[in-house]
CSV table of C-alpha atoms in Angstrom, one decimal:
chain,number,residue,atom,x,y,z
A,98,MET,CA,0.7,16.0,22.0
A,99,ILE,CA,-1.5,18.8,20.8
A,100,SER,CA,0.9,19.6,17.9
A,101,ARG,CA,0.9,16.0,16.8
A,102,ILE,CA,-2.9,15.9,16.7
A,103,VAL,CA,-3.0,19.1,14.6
A,104,ILE,CA,-0.4,17.7,12.2
A,105,VAL,CA,-2.3,14.4,11.7
A,106,PHE,CA,-5.6,16.1,11.2
A,107,TRP,CA,-4.0,18.5,8.6
A,108,CYS,CA,-2.6,15.6,6.7
A,109,LEU,CA,-5.8,13.6,6.8
A,110,ALA,CA,-7.9,16.5,5.6
A,111,MET,CA,-5.8,16.7,2.5
A,112,LEU,CA,-6.0,13.1,1.5
A,113,PRO,CA,-8.0,12.0,-1.6
A,114,ALA,CA,-11.6,11.2,-0.7
A,115,GLN,CA,-11.1,7.6,-1.8
A,116,LEU,CA,-8.4,7.1,0.8
A,117,LEU,CA,-10.4,8.7,3.7
A,118,GLY,CA,-11.9,5.7,5.4
A,119,ALA,CA,-9.4,3.3,3.7
A,120,GLY,CA,-6.5,4.3,5.9
A,121,ILE,CA,-3.7,2.6,3.9
A,122,MET,CA,-1.5,3.1,0.8
A,123,VAL,CA,1.0,1.0,-1.0
A,124,ASN,CA,4.4,2.6,-0.4
A,125,GLU,CA,7.0,0.2,-2.1
A,126,TYR,CA,7.4,-3.3,-3.6
A,127,TYR,CA,10.5,-5.3,-4.4
A,128,ASN,CA,10.9,-7.5,-7.4
A,129,GLY,CA,13.0,-10.5,-6.4
A,130,SER,CA,13.8,-13.8,-8.0
A,131,GLY,CA,10.2,-14.6,-8.9
A,132,THR,CA,10.4,-18.1,-7.5
A,133,VAL,CA,7.4,-19.1,-5.4
A,134,ALA,CA,8.1,-22.1,-3.1
A,135,PRO,CA,5.2,-24.6,-2.5
A,136,GLY,CA,2.8,-23.3,0.2
A,137,THR,CA,4.4,-19.9,0.5
A,138,LYS,CA,2.0,-18.0,-1.8
A,139,MET,CA,4.7,-15.3,-2.5
A,140,ALA,CA,8.1,-15.2,-4.1
A,141,ARG,CA,10.5,-16.0,-1.2
A,142,ASP,CA,12.6,-12.9,-1.6
A,143,GLU,CA,10.0,-10.2,-2.4
A,144,PHE,CA,8.0,-7.8,-0.3
A,145,ILE,CA,5.2,-5.3,-0.4
A,146,GLU,CA,5.2,-2.3,2.0
A,147,PHE,CA,2.1,-0.4,3.1
A,148,VAL,CA,1.9,2.9,5.0
A,149,ILE,CA,-1.0,3.6,7.4
A,150,VAL,CA,-2.4,7.1,6.7
A,151,GLU,CA,-5.1,7.3,9.4
A,152,GLU,CA,-5.8,5.5,12.6
A,153,THR,CA,-6.9,2.0,11.5
A,154,SER,CA,-8.1,-1.0,13.6
A,155,ALA,CA,-7.0,-4.5,13.1
A,156,ALA,CA,-10.5,-5.5,12.1
A,157,THR,CA,-10.6,-2.8,9.4
A,158,LEU,CA,-7.3,-4.0,7.9
A,159,ALA,CA,-8.3,-7.6,8.1
A,160,GLY,CA,-11.5,-6.8,6.2
A,161,MET,CA,-9.5,-5.5,3.2
A,162,THR,CA,-7.8,-7.5,0.5
A,163,PHE,CA,-4.5,-6.9,-1.4
A,164,GLY,CA,-2.5,-8.5,-4.1
A,165,ASP,CA,-0.9,-8.0,-7.5
A,166,SER,CA,-1.7,-8.4,-11.2
A,167,ASN,CA,-0.2,-10.6,-13.9
A,168,ASP,CA,2.9,-9.3,-15.7
A,169,ALA,CA,0.7,-7.9,-18.6
A,170,THR,CA,-1.1,-5.8,-15.9
A,171,SER,CA,-4.3,-6.9,-17.6
A,172,GLN,CA,-5.9,-8.9,-14.7
A,173,LEU,CA,-5.6,-9.5,-11.0
A,174,SER,CA,-3.6,-12.7,-10.1
A,175,SER,CA,-3.6,-12.9,-6.3
A,176,VAL,CA,-5.8,-12.0,-3.4
A,177,PHE,CA,-4.5,-11.9,0.1
A,178,GLN,CA,-5.8,-10.5,3.4
A,179,PHE,CA,-4.1,-9.6,6.7
A,180,ASP,CA,-4.5,-12.3,9.4
A,181,LEU,CA,-6.8,-10.7,12.1
A,182,SER,CA,-5.3,-12.6,15.1
A,183,THR,CA,-1.8,-11.5,14.1
A,184,LEU,CA,-2.8,-7.8,14.0
A,185,GLN,CA,-4.8,-8.0,17.2
A,186,GLN,CA,-1.8,-9.5,19.0
A,187,VAL,CA,0.5,-6.7,17.7
A,188,LEU,CA,-1.8,-4.1,19.0
A,189,ALA,CA,-2.4,-5.8,22.3
A,190,ASP,CA,1.4,-6.0,22.9
A,191,ALA,CA,1.7,-2.3,22.1
A,192,ASN,CA,-1.3,-1.4,24.4
A,193,LEU,CA,-3.0,0.3,21.4
A,194,LYS,CA,-6.5,-0.1,19.9
A,195,ALA,CA,-5.5,0.8,16.4
A,196,PHE,CA,-2.4,1.3,14.1
A,197,LEU,CA,-1.3,4.9,14.1
A,198,PRO,CA,-0.7,7.1,11.1
A,199,GLY,CA,2.8,6.7,9.8
A,200,SER,CA,3.0,3.0,10.7
A,201,LEU,CA,4.5,0.7,8.0
A,202,ILE,CA,3.3,-2.9,7.4
A,203,VAL,CA,5.5,-5.1,5.3
A,204,VAL,CA,4.3,-8.4,3.7
A,205,LYS,CA,7.3,-10.4,2.7
A,206,GLY,CA,8.6,-13.8,1.5
A,207,ALA,CA,10.0,-16.3,3.9
A,208,ASP,CA,13.6,-15.8,2.7
A,209,LEU,CA,13.6,-12.3,4.0
A,210,GLY,CA,13.5,-13.5,7.6
A,211,ALA,CA,11.0,-14.3,10.3
A,212,GLN,CA,8.0,-12.1,11.2
A,213,SER,CA,8.9,-9.0,13.2
A,214,LEU,CA,5.9,-7.9,15.2
A,215,GLY,CA,7.5,-5.6,17.8
A,216,TYR,CA,5.3,-2.6,17.1
A,217,ASP,CA,5.9,0.1,19.7
A,218,PRO,CA,5.4,3.6,18.2
A,219,VAL,CA,5.6,5.3,21.6
A,220,ASN,CA,9.3,4.2,21.7
A,221,GLY,CA,10.0,4.7,18.0
A,222,SER,CA,9.2,1.3,16.5
A,223,TRP,CA,6.7,2.1,13.7
A,224,ALA,CA,7.0,-1.0,11.5
A,225,ILE,CA,6.0,-4.6,11.5
A,226,GLN,CA,7.0,-7.4,9.0
A,227,ILE,CA,4.7,-10.3,8.4
A,228,VAL,CA,5.4,-13.3,6.2
A,229,ALA,CA,3.0,-14.4,3.4
A,230,GLY,CA,1.3,-17.6,4.5
A,231,GLN,CA,1.5,-16.6,8.2
A,232,GLY,CA,0.5,-13.0,9.0
A,233,ALA,CA,-0.9,-12.6,5.5
A,234,VAL,CA,-3.2,-15.3,4.1
A,235,ASP,CA,-5.3,-16.1,1.1
A,236,ALA,CA,-8.6,-14.3,1.1
A,237,PRO,CA,-11.6,-16.6,1.5
A,238,GLU,CA,-14.3,-17.1,-1.1
A,239,THR,CA,-12.3,-15.7,-3.9
A,240,ARG,CA,-12.4,-17.0,-7.5
A,241,ILE,CA,-8.9,-15.8,-8.1
A,242,ASN,CA,-6.3,-18.4,-7.1
A,243,GLY,CA,-2.7,-17.2,-7.5
A,244,SER,CA,0.5,-16.3,-5.8
A,245,VAL,CA,2.3,-13.0,-5.6
A,246,SER,CA,5.3,-13.1,-7.9
A,247,LEU,CA,6.2,-9.7,-9.1
A,248,GLY,CA,7.0,-9.4,-12.8
A,249,ASN,CA,9.9,-7.8,-14.7
A,250,ASN,CA,7.7,-6.8,-17.7
A,251,GLY,CA,5.0,-5.3,-15.5
A,252,ASP,CA,2.9,-5.6,-12.3
A,253,THR,CA,0.4,-3.7,-10.3
A,254,VAL,CA,0.2,-3.9,-6.5
A,255,TRP,CA,-3.1,-2.9,-5.0
A,256,ILE,CA,-5.2,-2.9,-1.9
A,257,SER,CA,-9.0,-3.0,-1.9
A,258,SER,CA,-11.9,-2.4,0.5
A,259,SER,CA,-13.6,-5.6,-0.7
A,260,THR,CA,-12.8,-9.0,-2.2
A,261,PRO,CA,-12.7,-8.9,-6.0
A,262,ALA,CA,-15.4,-10.9,-7.6
A,263,ARG,CA,-13.3,-11.8,-10.7
A,264,ASN,CA,-9.9,-11.1,-12.0
A,265,SER,CA,-11.1,-8.0,-13.8
A,266,ASP,CA,-12.9,-6.5,-10.8
A,267,THR,CA,-11.1,-3.3,-9.7
A,268,SER,CA,-14.2,-1.7,-8.2
A,269,GLY,CA,-13.0,-1.8,-4.6
A,270,ILE,CA,-9.4,-0.7,-5.1
A,271,VAL,CA,-8.5,2.2,-2.8
A,272,HIS,CA,-4.9,2.5,-3.8
A,273,ALA,CA,-2.4,0.9,-6.1
A,274,ILE,CA,1.0,1.5,-7.7
A,275,GLY,CA,2.8,-0.4,-10.5
A,276,HIS,CA,5.1,-0.5,-13.5
A,277,ASP,CA,4.6,-1.3,-17.2
A,278,ASN,CA,5.8,0.3,-20.4
A,279,ALA,CA,2.8,-1.1,-22.2
A,280,PRO,CA,0.0,-1.0,-19.5
A,281,GLY,CA,-2.9,-3.4,-19.6
A,282,LEU,CA,-6.4,-3.0,-18.2
A,283,VAL,CA,-5.6,-3.0,-14.5
A,284,ALA,CA,-2.6,-0.6,-14.9
A,285,ASN,CA,-4.6,1.7,-17.1
A,286,THR,CA,-7.5,1.7,-14.6
A,287,VAL,CA,-5.1,2.7,-11.8
A,288,ALA,CA,-3.5,5.4,-13.9
A,289,SER,CA,-7.0,6.8,-14.8
A,290,ALA,CA,-8.2,6.6,-11.3
A,291,PHE,CA,-5.3,7.9,-9.3
A,292,GLY,CA,-3.1,9.6,-11.8
A,293,SER,CA,-0.5,8.5,-14.4
A,294,GLU,CA,2.2,8.9,-11.7
A,295,ASN,CA,0.9,5.8,-10.0
A,296,ILE,CA,2.3,3.6,-12.9
A,297,LEU,CA,6.0,3.7,-13.6
A,298,PRO,CA,6.3,3.6,-17.4
A,299,SER,CA,9.1,1.0,-17.6
A,300,THR,CA,10.1,-2.6,-17.1
A,301,VAL,CA,11.7,-3.4,-13.7
A,302,PRO,CA,14.6,-6.0,-13.6
A,303,THR,CA,15.1,-8.6,-10.9
A,304,GLY,CA,16.6,-7.1,-7.7
A,305,THR,CA,14.8,-3.8,-8.1
A,306,SER,CA,12.3,-2.0,-5.9
A,307,VAL,CA,9.6,0.3,-7.1
A,308,ALA,CA,9.3,2.9,-4.3
A,309,ASN,CA,7.3,6.1,-3.8
A,310,VAL,CA,9.5,9.0,-2.9
A,311,GLY,CA,6.5,11.3,-2.8
A,312,ASN,CA,3.5,11.2,-0.6
A,313,THR,CA,-0.2,11.2,-1.4
A,314,THR,CA,0.9,12.3,-4.8
A,315,GLU,CA,3.2,9.5,-6.0
A,316,ALA,CA,6.7,10.0,-7.3
A,317,LEU,CA,7.8,6.5,-8.2
A,318,ILE,CA,11.4,5.4,-8.8
A,319,ALA,CA,13.0,2.1,-9.6
A,320,THR,CA,15.9,1.5,-7.3
A,321,GLN,CA,18.3,-1.4,-6.4
A,322,THR,CA,18.4,-0.1,-2.8
A,323,PRO,CA,15.1,-1.2,-1.3
A,324,THR,CA,14.0,0.3,2.1
A,325,LEU,CA,12.0,-2.5,3.6
A,326,GLY,CA,10.1,-1.2,6.7
A,327,GLN,CA,11.5,2.4,6.3
A,328,ALA,CA,10.4,5.6,4.7
A,329,ASN,CA,11.8,5.9,1.1
A,330,GLY,CA,13.6,9.3,1.3
A,331,GLY,CA,12.7,12.6,-0.2
A,332,ASP,CA,9.1,13.9,0.3
A,333,ASN,CA,8.1,10.4,1.4
A,334,SER,CA,10.2,10.6,4.6
A,335,LEU,CA,9.0,14.0,5.4
A,336,TRP,CA,5.4,13.0,4.8
A,337,ILE,CA,5.6,9.9,7.0
A,338,SER,CA,7.3,12.0,9.7
A,339,ASN,CA,4.5,14.5,9.5
A,340,LEU,CA,1.9,11.7,9.9
A,341,ARG,CA,3.8,10.6,13.1
A,342,GLY,CA,3.9,14.1,14.4
A,343,GLU,CA,7.7,14.2,14.2
A,344,SER,CA,8.1,17.3,12.1
A,345,PRO,CA,6.1,20.4,11.1
A,346,ALA,CA,3.3,20.1,8.5
A,347,ALA,CA,4.5,21.4,5.2
A,348,ALA,CA,3.2,23.3,2.2
A,349,PRO,CA,0.0,22.3,0.2
A,350,GLU,CA,0.5,19.9,-2.7
A,351,PRO,CA,-0.5,20.5,-6.3
A,352,GLY,CA,-4.0,19.5,-7.5
A,353,ARG,CA,-4.6,15.9,-8.4
A,354,GLY,CA,-7.4,13.6,-9.5
A,355,MET,CA,-9.7,11.6,-7.3
A,356,PHE,CA,-12.1,8.9,-8.4
A,357,LEU,CA,-15.1,6.8,-7.9
A,358,LEU,CA,-15.3,3.3,-9.4
A,359,LEU,CA,-18.7,1.9,-10.0
A,360,GLY,CA,-18.6,-1.9,-10.1
A,361,SER,CA,-16.8,-3.9,-12.7
A,362,ALA,CA,-17.5,-1.2,-15.3
A,363,SER,CA,-14.8,0.9,-13.6
A,364,PHE,CA,-16.6,4.2,-14.3
A,365,ILE,CA,-14.3,7.0,-13.3
A,366,LEU,CA,-15.4,10.4,-12.0
A,367,ARG,CA,-12.5,12.8,-11.7
A,368,ARG,CA,-12.3,16.3,-10.2
A,369,LYS,CA,-9.5,18.5,-9.2
A,370,ARG,CA,-8.7,19.3,-5.6
A,371,LYS,CA,-6.2,21.5,-3.7
A,372,GLY,CA,-4.1,20.8,-0.6
A,373,GLY,CA,-1.8,18.1,0.7
A,374,CYS,CA,0.9,17.4,3.1
A,375,HIS,CA,4.5,17.4,1.9
A,376,ALA,CA,7.5,19.6,1.3
């Protein structure tokens, strides 16, 4: 137990300042057929996977928003939030007060199966799968009305500490990854804020996943072998194991940028840091 606590604190101490207090990162997304059925608010065979990086309550997660951009990566096109009652029930069933570091939360379309809420990290069950329109719902009071339908040409999947005020408002984004060989405003902002490695410089065909095989410093790949609800291999698997206290903490990572976004102007302050938690 003591070794697990030491590992988790080491990993958290090395996170970018923007992620400390946010507690969650986008880990993978799958570009499916792109068809959005009426009422589902998400392409029925697509998914977005998040990884919890610090102990995070249901209320904190439900207070955040997430979504994607249009295929030109020039503006936000959907705004969702986690359903609070669903998350509270998951934690109650697990006899926990918060989601633990290393947990995976998948938001998926209805064709990928029913919700799977059997979260039990003590016994090795670290992932939940919630269906868009059920455990993930439209964010209230938003001016952005759209559905998640990941694009071949480009897309950016993001999570924010607040509700965007307009489709160009990236001020609350705490993490994002995406793809585009001709990035628009949103993708360029993400690349400037988190590093160019957060945007894969290519198109992504149908049936392809964009997955992070790195850790807090992304190493994105396009793969036709998605890993829904699982670590993505490489440093990503070791990092997630470290967060769970399942393997020794590893060597420090190279320096990378961190940022501060000021309102819709997206002013970026960057500085170098040292440290990290991967192989």
